[in-house]
XYZ file of C-alpha atoms in Angstrom:
736
model
C 4.526 -61.150 116.848
C 7.583 -63.574 116.681
C 6.043 -66.248 119.674
C 2.420 -65.909 117.593
C 4.735 -66.975 114.299
C 6.163 -70.182 116.173
C 2.741 -71.095 117.876
C 1.407 -71.198 113.839
C 4.101 -72.797 112.756
C 3.655 -75.296 115.740
C 0.058 -75.918 114.633
C 0.709 -76.843 111.070
C 3.208 -79.102 112.160
C 0.773 -81.213 114.590
C -1.765 -80.872 111.676
C 0.548 -82.598 109.330
C 2.545 -85.308 111.071
C 5.017 -87.481 109.319
C 2.986 -91.274 109.320
C 5.768 -93.734 109.575
C 4.013 -96.464 107.717
C 3.584 -94.255 104.854
C 7.169 -92.497 104.793
C 8.657 -96.201 105.161
C 6.019 -97.678 101.927
C 7.350 -94.766 99.951
C 10.476 -95.109 100.374
C 10.494 -98.626 99.661
C 8.469 -98.277 96.613
C 11.277 -95.421 95.403
C 13.916 -98.355 96.108
C 12.951 -101.022 94.119
C 11.601 -98.687 91.194
C 15.172 -97.810 90.725
C 16.144 -101.496 91.416
C 14.137 -101.928 88.142
C 16.335 -100.831 85.423
C 19.434 -103.675 86.682
C 16.977 -106.221 84.945
C 17.769 -105.025 81.983
C 21.654 -105.300 82.225
C 21.596 -108.436 84.626
C 18.968 -111.081 83.825
C 16.955 -111.372 86.804
C 17.484 -114.378 89.593
C 18.161 -114.809 93.045
C 19.846 -111.185 93.020
C 16.050 -109.636 92.419
C 15.120 -111.573 95.602
C 18.335 -110.468 97.602
C 17.669 -107.337 96.753
C 13.415 -107.237 97.434
C 13.832 -108.834 100.590
C 16.503 -106.712 101.684
C 14.423 -103.296 101.138
C 11.453 -104.989 102.830
C 13.461 -105.330 105.813
C 15.133 -101.840 105.879
C 11.560 -100.509 105.342
C 9.803 -102.840 108.031
C 12.487 -102.174 110.502
C 12.405 -98.353 109.971
C 8.784 -98.201 110.412
C 9.046 -100.652 113.495
C 11.820 -98.401 115.142
C 9.899 -95.336 114.589
C 6.716 -97.023 116.369
C 8.229 -97.834 119.512
C 10.213 -94.475 119.906
C 7.488 -92.133 119.016
C 8.046 -90.137 122.083
C 11.846 -90.183 122.066
C 13.692 -87.290 121.653
C 13.815 -86.119 117.388
C 17.915 -86.680 117.864
C 17.832 -89.768 120.015
C 14.948 -91.301 117.643
C 17.336 -90.316 114.330
C 20.070 -92.129 115.555
C 18.184 -95.099 117.111
C 16.139 -95.787 114.088
C 19.269 -95.743 111.899
C 21.691 -98.094 114.024
C 18.079 -100.443 114.265
C 18.380 -100.311 110.045
C 21.913 -100.867 109.437
C 21.462 -103.889 112.494
C 18.723 -105.549 110.065
C 20.220 -104.740 106.876
C 23.279 -106.713 108.284
C 21.629 -109.596 109.418
C 19.235 -109.854 106.156
C 22.308 -109.748 104.118
C 24.265 -112.390 106.088
C 21.775 -114.556 106.364
C 20.740 -114.389 102.069
C 24.263 -114.174 101.071
C 26.340 -116.472 103.599
C 23.966 -117.880 105.528
C 26.211 -121.126 105.850
C 29.123 -119.458 107.794
C 26.492 -117.388 110.006
C 26.088 -118.473 113.544
C 22.723 -119.525 113.739
C 22.403 -118.678 110.170
C 22.002 -115.598 110.843
C 24.571 -113.710 112.746
C 27.634 -112.154 111.081
C 31.311 -114.186 111.661
C 34.488 -113.505 110.294
C 34.172 -116.250 108.015
C 31.001 -114.879 106.576
C 32.329 -111.497 106.162
C 35.189 -113.153 104.275
C 32.752 -115.474 102.056
C 30.722 -112.239 101.341
C 34.183 -110.515 100.219
C 34.934 -112.753 98.110
C 31.834 -112.822 96.251
C 31.856 -109.592 95.847
C 35.410 -109.418 94.386
C 34.053 -112.510 92.208
C 31.357 -109.758 91.074
C 33.274 -107.312 89.658
C 34.995 -109.551 87.401
C 31.792 -111.005 86.182
C 30.488 -107.508 85.200
C 33.519 -106.503 83.719
C 33.947 -110.062 81.615
C 30.467 -110.187 80.999
C 28.017 -108.370 78.340
C 24.340 -107.344 78.925
C 21.763 -109.056 79.862
C 24.396 -110.900 82.605
C 23.260 -113.883 83.902
C 22.010 -113.825 87.353
C 24.734 -115.037 90.084
C 25.293 -115.442 93.678
C 28.228 -112.790 93.737
C 26.306 -110.500 91.652
C 23.449 -111.125 94.334
C 26.252 -110.173 96.994
C 26.959 -106.893 95.418
C 23.901 -105.761 94.915
C 22.047 -106.919 97.869
C 24.860 -104.849 100.011
C 24.563 -101.901 97.604
C 20.966 -101.577 97.931
C 21.027 -102.224 101.397
C 22.717 -98.977 101.635
C 20.384 -97.210 98.989
C 17.322 -98.430 101.009
C 18.577 -97.232 104.509
C 19.841 -93.418 102.444
C 16.215 -93.071 100.958
C 14.608 -94.064 104.022
C 16.263 -91.444 105.946
C 16.270 -88.783 103.880
C 12.460 -89.258 102.875
C 11.919 -89.691 107.052
C 13.534 -86.530 107.514
C 11.464 -85.019 104.693
C 14.700 -83.452 102.644
C 12.352 -84.561 99.270
C 15.283 -82.963 96.907
C 17.513 -85.447 97.861
C 15.709 -88.229 97.939
C 15.301 -87.397 94.278
C 18.214 -87.360 93.120
C 19.742 -90.030 94.740
C 16.908 -92.404 93.312
C 17.445 -90.806 90.198
C 21.089 -91.469 89.938
C 20.662 -95.163 90.893
C 18.586 -95.625 88.214
C 20.112 -94.494 85.783
C 23.730 -96.096 86.258
C 22.989 -99.142 84.060
C 22.044 -97.206 81.045
C 25.086 -95.504 81.354
C 27.829 -97.881 82.378
C 26.677 -100.437 79.720
C 25.609 -97.675 77.129
C 22.185 -99.401 76.488
C 19.247 -98.051 75.313
C 16.525 -95.432 76.925
C 14.260 -97.339 79.664
C 11.088 -95.502 78.792
C 9.072 -97.621 81.411
C 11.491 -96.852 84.134
C 11.177 -93.002 83.039
C 7.389 -93.076 83.592
C 7.473 -94.975 86.700
C 10.441 -92.140 88.149
C 8.427 -89.328 87.051
C 5.296 -90.575 88.428
C 7.546 -91.559 92.105
C 9.129 -88.381 91.961
C 5.867 -86.626 91.792
C 4.358 -88.322 95.134
C 7.607 -87.839 96.640
C 7.520 -83.889 96.055
C 3.588 -84.279 96.759
C 4.924 -86.146 100.395
C 7.678 -83.462 100.977
C 5.007 -80.426 100.727
C 2.072 -82.226 102.476
C 4.810 -82.481 105.687
C 6.393 -79.457 104.928
C 5.677 -76.618 107.936
C 6.435 -73.878 105.984
C 4.427 -75.056 102.825
C 1.080 -73.272 102.025
C -2.050 -74.378 103.785
C -4.142 -74.663 100.359
C -2.573 -76.322 97.857
C -4.081 -76.539 94.033
C -3.953 -80.104 92.740
C -5.263 -79.085 89.541
C -1.915 -76.747 89.570
C 0.518 -79.568 90.766
C -0.681 -82.043 88.739
C -0.890 -80.220 85.585
C 3.284 -79.296 85.912
C 3.669 -82.571 86.660
C 1.870 -83.988 83.684
C 4.157 -81.307 81.524
C 7.070 -82.003 82.896
C 6.447 -86.250 81.982
C 5.264 -85.563 78.662
C 8.053 -83.037 77.631
C 10.195 -85.838 78.976
C 9.165 -88.400 76.767
C 8.740 -85.925 73.535
C 12.334 -84.981 74.364
C 13.628 -88.469 74.946
C 13.708 -89.897 71.388
C 15.592 -86.658 70.635
C 18.542 -86.810 72.648
C 21.837 -88.413 72.319
C 21.136 -90.755 75.248
C 18.111 -92.333 73.326
C 19.605 -93.117 70.404
C 19.898 -96.475 71.150
C 16.579 -97.081 70.400
C 15.596 -97.712 66.877
C 15.763 -94.868 64.663
C 15.705 -92.145 67.609
C 19.128 -90.797 67.285
C 22.112 -90.597 65.155
C 24.596 -92.789 67.435
C 23.685 -96.444 67.977
C 25.457 -98.541 70.383
C 27.656 -101.508 69.692
C 28.342 -104.094 72.322
C 30.002 -107.647 72.395
C 27.360 -109.818 71.570
C 25.360 -111.126 68.279
C 22.379 -109.120 68.817
C 23.018 -106.908 65.817
C 19.401 -107.324 64.286
C 17.940 -104.221 65.617
C 21.077 -102.065 64.748
C 20.926 -103.786 61.116
C 17.478 -102.968 60.275
C 17.588 -99.219 61.186
C 15.317 -97.451 58.848
C 18.329 -95.333 57.315
C 22.441 -96.159 58.069
C 24.080 -93.553 59.705
C 28.312 -93.142 59.110
C 29.791 -95.027 62.265
C 33.060 -94.319 61.211
C 36.224 -93.521 58.277
C 39.224 -94.971 58.192
C 42.246 -94.683 55.785
C 45.269 -97.597 54.934
C 48.501 -98.018 53.470
C 47.160 -101.485 52.049
C 45.373 -101.881 48.592
C 42.048 -102.314 50.599
C 39.857 -101.500 53.335
C 40.260 -104.597 56.245
C 37.618 -106.200 58.584
C 37.311 -104.347 61.899
C 37.097 -106.222 65.104
C 36.014 -105.559 68.308
C 35.019 -108.685 70.375
C 35.340 -112.718 70.073
C 32.741 -114.834 71.371
C 33.888 -118.518 71.647
C 31.596 -119.966 74.482
C 28.284 -121.105 73.543
C 25.772 -122.149 76.321
C 23.242 -123.553 74.073
C 20.834 -120.228 73.918
C 23.590 -117.073 73.289
C 27.526 -116.770 72.206
C 29.386 -115.300 75.501
C 32.385 -113.092 75.037
C 35.662 -114.237 75.642
C 37.232 -113.644 78.730
C 41.223 -113.316 78.471
C 43.555 -111.611 80.344
C 44.364 -107.556 79.726
C 47.262 -106.078 79.503
C 48.109 -101.837 79.534
C 47.900 -100.692 75.489
C 51.377 -99.663 75.865
C 52.348 -103.038 76.146
C 50.968 -103.970 72.632
C 49.890 -107.560 71.772
C 52.732 -110.118 72.292
C 54.319 -112.201 69.877
C 52.468 -113.304 66.230
C 50.543 -115.973 65.970
C 52.179 -117.864 62.805
C 55.378 -119.493 61.919
C 58.116 -117.184 60.455
C 57.871 -119.626 57.265
C 54.507 -117.840 56.646
C 54.078 -114.691 54.800
C 53.494 -111.183 56.288
C 51.508 -108.247 55.175
C 51.901 -105.156 57.416
C 49.763 -102.233 56.818
C 49.003 -98.944 59.006
C 45.318 -98.383 59.248
C 43.860 -95.070 60.792
C 40.238 -95.087 62.238
C 37.994 -92.264 63.367
C 34.642 -93.437 65.164
C 31.761 -91.492 64.353
C 28.713 -92.839 65.046
C 28.497 -95.041 67.747
C 29.367 -95.840 71.387
C 31.262 -98.735 72.797
C 33.487 -99.891 75.280
C 35.650 -101.477 72.456
C 37.749 -99.969 69.496
C 37.246 -101.502 65.966
C 40.833 -102.687 65.269
C 42.044 -104.667 62.064
C 43.676 -108.062 62.363
C 46.019 -108.511 63.814
C 47.078 -105.129 65.398
C 50.461 -104.842 66.911
C 50.830 -101.723 68.091
C 48.192 -98.462 68.597
C 48.697 -95.000 68.969
C 46.903 -91.603 69.382
C 43.505 -92.539 71.761
C 42.736 -91.039 74.622
C 41.413 -92.865 77.811
C 41.799 -96.155 79.762
C 42.234 -98.675 77.166
C 43.549 -102.361 77.279
C 44.950 -104.629 74.828
C 44.251 -108.465 74.812
C 46.640 -110.457 73.462
C 44.709 -113.484 73.100
C 42.246 -112.117 70.395
C 43.865 -108.871 69.361
C 40.970 -106.750 70.545
C 41.145 -103.190 72.483
C 38.555 -102.254 75.280
C 37.896 -100.027 78.217
C 35.993 -100.304 81.626
C 35.692 -96.722 81.764
C 36.289 -94.972 78.577
C 33.969 -94.923 74.997
C 35.025 -95.493 71.678
C 32.948 -91.911 70.625
C 34.661 -89.518 69.084
C 38.078 -91.551 68.963
C 40.619 -91.064 66.415
C 43.757 -93.468 66.591
C 46.458 -95.488 64.210
C 46.683 -98.989 64.311
C 49.520 -100.971 62.780
C 48.557 -104.414 61.945
C 50.408 -107.596 60.693
C 48.324 -110.196 58.523
C 49.705 -113.742 57.789
C 49.431 -114.749 54.230
C 50.090 -118.275 53.728
C 50.026 -119.933 50.494
C 47.078 -122.901 49.475
C 49.585 -125.622 49.913
C 50.542 -124.540 53.663
C 47.167 -123.959 54.782
C 45.799 -127.339 53.632
C 48.746 -128.799 55.093
C 47.903 -127.032 58.309
C 45.294 -128.732 60.713
C 42.344 -126.911 62.376
C 44.008 -127.023 65.974
C 46.728 -125.432 68.369
C 43.982 -124.299 70.775
C 42.122 -125.494 73.132
C 38.531 -126.294 71.377
C 35.208 -125.658 72.710
C 32.741 -129.004 72.316
C 29.328 -128.247 71.339
C 25.943 -128.643 73.897
C 25.015 -131.964 74.484
C 21.473 -130.857 73.433
C 22.452 -129.464 70.144
C 19.888 -130.522 67.440
C 21.376 -133.432 65.194
C 20.557 -131.339 61.835
C 23.661 -129.234 62.604
C 26.071 -132.213 62.783
C 24.622 -133.998 60.142
C 25.019 -131.466 57.710
C 27.958 -130.574 58.658
C 29.028 -133.792 57.538
C 27.078 -133.764 54.581
C 28.440 -130.836 53.045
C 32.131 -131.637 53.948
C 32.018 -135.407 52.971
C 34.058 -134.741 49.701
C 36.562 -132.613 51.400
C 40.065 -134.447 52.453
C 41.639 -131.501 54.570
C 40.413 -129.476 57.462
C 40.745 -126.088 55.225
C 38.550 -127.342 52.361
C 36.010 -128.603 54.758
C 35.714 -125.075 56.028
C 35.921 -123.575 52.126
C 32.967 -126.210 51.257
C 31.131 -124.719 54.456
C 31.796 -121.193 53.139
C 30.705 -121.988 49.767
C 27.611 -123.807 50.919
C 26.292 -121.187 52.728
C 26.832 -118.424 50.284
C 25.271 -120.423 47.097
C 22.185 -122.109 49.043
C 21.102 -119.603 51.084
C 19.701 -116.223 50.883
C 20.299 -112.899 53.042
C 17.177 -111.414 54.574
C 17.048 -109.315 58.312
C 13.246 -109.788 58.058
C 12.397 -113.580 57.639
C 14.219 -114.461 61.167
C 11.720 -112.144 62.454
C 8.626 -113.044 60.790
C 9.697 -117.117 60.837
C 10.323 -116.659 64.712
C 14.008 -117.603 64.723
C 15.571 -114.188 65.191
C 18.450 -115.421 67.777
C 21.134 -117.300 68.554
C 20.285 -120.020 70.321
C 20.893 -123.465 68.986
C 16.991 -124.087 67.899
C 17.213 -120.804 66.097
C 20.251 -122.251 64.385
C 18.174 -125.303 63.470
C 15.411 -123.298 62.188
C 17.913 -121.420 60.016
C 19.143 -124.394 58.644
C 16.154 -125.153 57.581
C 14.400 -121.740 56.174
C 17.890 -121.098 54.583
C 17.786 -117.386 55.228
C 18.965 -115.173 57.800
C 21.515 -112.205 58.134
C 25.048 -112.119 59.484
C 24.235 -113.612 62.919
C 22.684 -116.705 61.826
C 25.071 -117.400 59.272
C 28.206 -116.669 61.703
C 26.686 -118.656 64.473
C 25.160 -122.106 62.005
C 29.283 -122.254 60.582
C 30.671 -121.857 64.212
C 28.375 -124.450 65.490
C 28.998 -126.891 62.377
C 33.007 -126.425 62.728
C 33.114 -126.937 66.126
C 30.858 -130.793 65.618
C 33.897 -131.333 63.414
C 35.919 -130.629 66.115
C 37.552 -127.500 65.099
C 38.979 -124.795 67.265
C 36.663 -121.906 66.346
C 34.727 -118.451 67.291
C 32.948 -115.383 66.230
C 34.054 -112.168 65.534
C 31.394 -109.117 65.978
C 32.915 -105.816 64.316
C 32.564 -103.990 60.725
C 32.449 -104.920 57.391
C 35.016 -103.009 55.092
C 34.154 -99.651 54.294
C 33.239 -97.899 51.076
C 35.781 -96.047 49.140
C 34.972 -92.061 48.793
C 36.303 -88.925 46.687
C 38.018 -88.200 49.469
C 42.052 -88.485 50.763
C 43.824 -88.199 53.651
C 47.391 -87.572 51.765
C 48.005 -89.935 49.207
C 45.429 -92.603 50.977
C 41.492 -93.149 50.150
C 39.295 -92.409 52.842
C 36.895 -95.250 53.515
C 33.424 -94.964 54.961
C 32.082 -97.411 56.870
C 27.997 -97.012 57.586
C 25.980 -98.295 60.783
C 24.252 -100.891 58.607
C 27.776 -102.602 57.990
C 28.275 -104.139 61.715
C 29.025 -107.780 61.031
C 29.972 -111.207 62.302
C 31.960 -113.665 61.158
C 33.778 -117.025 62.013
C 37.566 -117.954 62.740
C 38.868 -121.003 62.517
C 42.528 -121.480 64.654
C 45.039 -123.359 62.402
C 48.329 -125.003 63.560
C 51.242 -122.755 62.662
C 49.401 -119.991 60.773
C 46.687 -118.263 63.735
C 42.778 -117.639 63.249
C 41.921 -117.648 59.691
C 38.604 -115.541 58.826
C 35.619 -117.485 57.090
C 32.454 -115.400 55.273
C 29.576 -117.183 54.873
C 27.116 -114.543 54.867
C 25.644 -114.887 51.133
C 26.208 -111.840 49.269
C 28.246 -109.916 51.757
C 31.820 -109.253 52.327
C 34.289 -111.280 50.757
C 34.972 -114.955 50.933
C 38.123 -116.392 52.181
C 40.586 -117.866 49.462
C 44.649 -118.552 49.395
C 46.586 -118.709 46.599
C 48.737 -121.618 45.446
C 52.680 -121.218 45.439
C 52.641 -121.734 41.750
C 50.560 -118.664 41.068
C 51.187 -115.135 40.479
C 48.982 -114.542 43.526
C 51.670 -116.085 45.848
C 53.754 -113.075 46.173
C 52.464 -111.334 48.982
C 50.776 -108.700 47.607
C 47.638 -108.988 50.095
C 45.133 -109.505 46.922
C 44.426 -113.151 47.417
C 45.004 -112.830 51.207
C 42.452 -113.834 53.521
C 42.197 -109.816 54.602
C 38.999 -108.908 53.139
C 38.718 -106.656 50.159
C 35.755 -104.220 49.024
C 34.888 -106.110 46.570
C 33.746 -109.879 46.630
C 35.768 -112.640 45.084
C 32.680 -114.971 43.986
C 29.444 -115.947 45.345
C 26.398 -114.903 44.593
C 24.604 -111.458 44.527
C 21.199 -111.290 44.726
C 20.684 -109.318 47.571
C 22.344 -105.861 48.044
C 25.921 -106.079 49.502
C 27.214 -104.408 51.986
C 30.160 -103.354 49.132
C 28.310 -100.480 48.731
C 28.431 -99.160 44.811
C 28.294 -95.626 43.820
C 24.317 -95.741 44.692
C 24.737 -96.762 47.653
C 27.775 -94.218 48.945
C 24.878 -91.286 47.695
C 23.290 -91.377 51.134
C 26.519 -92.134 53.137
C 29.637 -90.294 53.503
C 31.082 -90.629 49.752
C 31.378 -87.166 48.947
C 31.801 -85.881 52.558
C 35.130 -84.522 54.404
C 36.230 -86.037 57.422
C 33.831 -85.320 59.976
C 34.026 -84.935 64.156
C 31.740 -85.580 65.943
C 28.984 -83.007 65.990
C 28.289 -81.438 69.645
C 24.703 -80.186 68.929
C 23.198 -83.398 70.289
C 25.121 -82.985 73.362
C 24.101 -79.555 73.580
C 20.505 -80.045 72.915
C 20.482 -82.944 75.525
C 21.705 -80.195 78.151
C 19.699 -77.779 77.336
C 16.314 -80.282 77.209
C 17.602 -81.573 80.630
C 17.420 -77.893 81.767
C 14.270 -77.001 80.197
C 12.504 -79.946 82.345
C 14.159 -79.011 85.268
C 13.851 -75.581 85.263
C 9.996 -75.764 84.388
C 8.313 -74.449 87.503
C 11.247 -71.523 87.951
C 10.354 -70.183 84.518
C 6.075 -70.478 85.113
C 6.698 -68.731 88.225
C 8.914 -66.350 86.546
C 6.711 -65.869 83.676
C 4.164 -65.115 86.466
C 6.199 -62.753 88.439
C 6.737 -60.400 85.525
C 3.030 -60.574 84.705
C 2.371 -59.260 88.029
C 5.233 -56.925 87.887
C 4.003 -55.349 84.874
C 0.238 -54.866 86.228
C 1.506 -53.502 89.444
C 3.681 -51.148 87.548
C 0.296 -49.854 85.837
C -1.569 -49.529 89.213
C -2.750 -52.875 89.744
C -2.633 -52.974 93.662
C -4.230 -56.430 93.777
C -1.236 -57.960 91.366
C 1.217 -56.205 93.465
C -0.165 -57.827 96.593
C -0.454 -61.338 95.089
C 3.438 -61.306 93.950
C 4.242 -60.297 97.861
C 2.473 -63.106 99.157
C 3.604 -65.098 96.892
C 6.990 -64.487 97.240
C 6.602 -64.692 101.250
C 5.327 -68.467 100.606
C 8.168 -69.270 98.115
C 10.825 -68.126 101.221
C 9.253 -69.471 103.707
C 8.159 -66.769 105.702
C 4.689 -68.064 107.444
C 2.078 -65.322 107.316
C -1.403 -65.809 108.312
C -4.099 -66.563 105.191
C -6.578 -64.206 107.456
C -4.488 -61.202 107.950
C -5.314 -57.794 106.703
C -3.002 -55.864 104.354
C -2.480 -53.752 107.208
C -1.690 -56.345 109.969
C 0.522 -58.424 107.375
C 2.530 -55.267 106.671
C 3.194 -54.307 110.068
C 4.028 -57.985 111.175
C 6.566 -57.474 108.005
C 8.160 -54.316 109.679
C 8.311 -55.501 113.152
C 9.591 -59.169 112.281
C 11.242 -59.171 108.704
C 12.471 -55.123 109.008
C 10.572 -54.414 105.674
C 10.419 -51.042 104.594
C 7.391 -49.355 105.997
C 7.051 -46.338 103.536
C 7.377 -48.865 100.670
C 4.807 -50.903 102.533
C 2.345 -48.080 102.896
C 2.058 -47.177 99.572
C 0.876 -51.031 98.927
C -1.415 -51.311 101.658
C -2.895 -47.826 100.577
C -3.464 -48.823 97.182
C -4.952 -52.379 98.178
C -7.551 -50.646 100.698
C -8.232 -47.909 97.837
C -8.828 -51.093 95.671
C -10.951 -52.915 97.764
C -13.189 -50.611 100.095
C -13.087 -47.225 97.489
C -16.563 -46.794 95.687
C -14.452 -45.428 92.598
C -11.652 -46.392 91.150
C -8.099 -44.755 92.574
C -5.035 -44.012 90.474
C -2.420 -45.853 92.292
C 0.508 -45.072 90.445
C 3.697 -46.910 90.038
C 3.453 -49.748 92.627
C 6.213 -51.946 90.420
C 8.714 -49.743 92.661
C 7.989 -50.226 95.995
C 7.140 -53.929 95.423
C 10.658 -54.256 94.112
C 12.151 -52.698 96.989
C 9.970 -54.885 99.277
C 10.481 -57.904 97.837
C 14.280 -57.358 97.794
C 14.623 -56.748 101.682
C 12.331 -59.980 102.164
C 14.982 -62.123 100.105
C 17.971 -60.558 102.181
C 16.911 -62.046 105.391
C 16.327 -65.545 104.572
C 19.902 -67.321 103.437
C 20.994 -68.007 100.468
C 19.646 -72.063 100.226
C 15.952 -70.839 101.110
C 16.557 -68.449 98.008
C 18.032 -70.974 95.732
C 14.816 -73.342 96.474
C 12.399 -70.233 96.232
C 13.553 -69.675 92.621
C 13.843 -73.264 91.301
C 11.313 -74.865 93.664
C 8.502 -72.044 94.210
C 6.173 -73.059 96.222
C 3.364 -70.538 95.685
C 2.712 -72.901 92.775
C 0.941 -74.724 94.624
C -1.167 -72.449 95.797
C -4.986 -72.330 94.400
C -5.944 -69.461 92.532
C -3.857 -66.611 90.625
């Protein structure tokens, strides 16, 4: 009997050979699909060519090696194919990434290895300092080329050896990495492609598995796949991981760039954070600074970092400048980021968990591994409060200046000179620019989209200056470029406007609520001996900068007229809704809500949703098992026998489809040690139902069925039992 089973298995393997061309093509496509999400975080360029070339070389090398070694022993063939693929990948990476220092432009040398190592090291710095999408470069091509060479070989080997579950897990993990590390939006297109690839891989594995059922129901398999895909698409908008999609969830993503429009245009604002302060008003909160403009986008600064415990260094202003010290406690609720919002200028931060670094040069806090979501911390800050005379006497200088691009539209510099023509000092020129923007422009989130200039490039700024309507990124970008044309050191800050006072208190301090629609950007200009001074050009939003003369009562340093913004504007028009929400606007926010912590419900729903999708085959099979067991309990012999047959298929216990019930029962007793008495009851009932002229009462067949199924499960190892439960092969059989 055992010999017959081995012959049947061998025959089935011969009928279903693994075709090298199909396996190689499937592995290559799977790897390229896993690579596609990276184009959202790294601009396509030389790296995409390198990765595609390496994947093709690996697949082709594996295909040729398997064809050449077709008659070799399996262990020899597998080892040599792996060696050939590693060699081919090494030669390809060397030629593409360091061909100038390789022997014959192809063979690795010590110099080429060092060159690739240097480029890989540089790529880590580019990733750490960059913001998605990171510009394509040769160092990034080196990193991704080597990484996907390993991925391509791994997936190719897994598919060739029919380890399809591991291949699915590997490709899925690789594909989801960009969304996790960049806190980016869900890539729906990738999820669709990955779902299709998974179905093809699973079908490939079932087709070439010698223990798979001979007759597969394409209708059941296709329907199961479609249901799984539809469930994924239906659940995705409701999960926290998809919350970056506009209006799709309760959490937004904040990164170090000026692409704030989608978040600001969300249908409903959510509470991003709460804070309390020892000062007289809530401060602006900064998260990143951007001072490098390449003509298209403002790039985040790349200053040196130090451990957070070392603080932020010395103050930027002279001792003669009066200083206001405050303490601000922040609780992050509704956004995710690799940066913490802090007031200017932070000196000490405590209470935060995770691995965070301080950046003394721009007074920000960031991390390569931690997330701001749920953070609860306290910042001790100091703010310079110069008098009007002091800041007028100080030139806008003291740090290296970035020059505007050579192809900057002339209208930007012309308007800067025109608006500031009557001003005598750098400070007065900047105030003239600030007042001009706030009085001559209007605030609109929709106009830039409708007019086609919703960006931060030089041409978008020129159009904004012509249309005279936009939102914070346009005001801040235009102000910064105009200040650059006036030879002033300027940078753009990304962060949050001051919050809205609520009825809640923490101790004696008022709790302020900051909404997601208060995400903001503003310019800062450096004055010698005073440091970086913020300005607020955005019409109707925030607090315009102003300083009190030393001869007035406002110069006593209480902070009322200081550049640190308050919750109410000190001037400018109010034709459009202001971010400094009044009582009516606070109704939908947290005005009457207590301090909150992150709600664990979305995380639980995420886990449950993923489990529901992964466990769908097991749930369908369990439902079928329960239905048949109930029918067997009522004496349905055919339901009991179908359940026995499907369990054999799930456990990978081969059985001839043409065997009679009596022959199969004898085989199970002899080969698997099944209970002969229990099987005899089942066989007798099946034969009676099949051949008896009149129906007979078989009694309760669930009990003997359960005995036999328990014994069969004990025959196989634990791994096979888990596979039988989670990925039941019997679902691919035709019929019930």
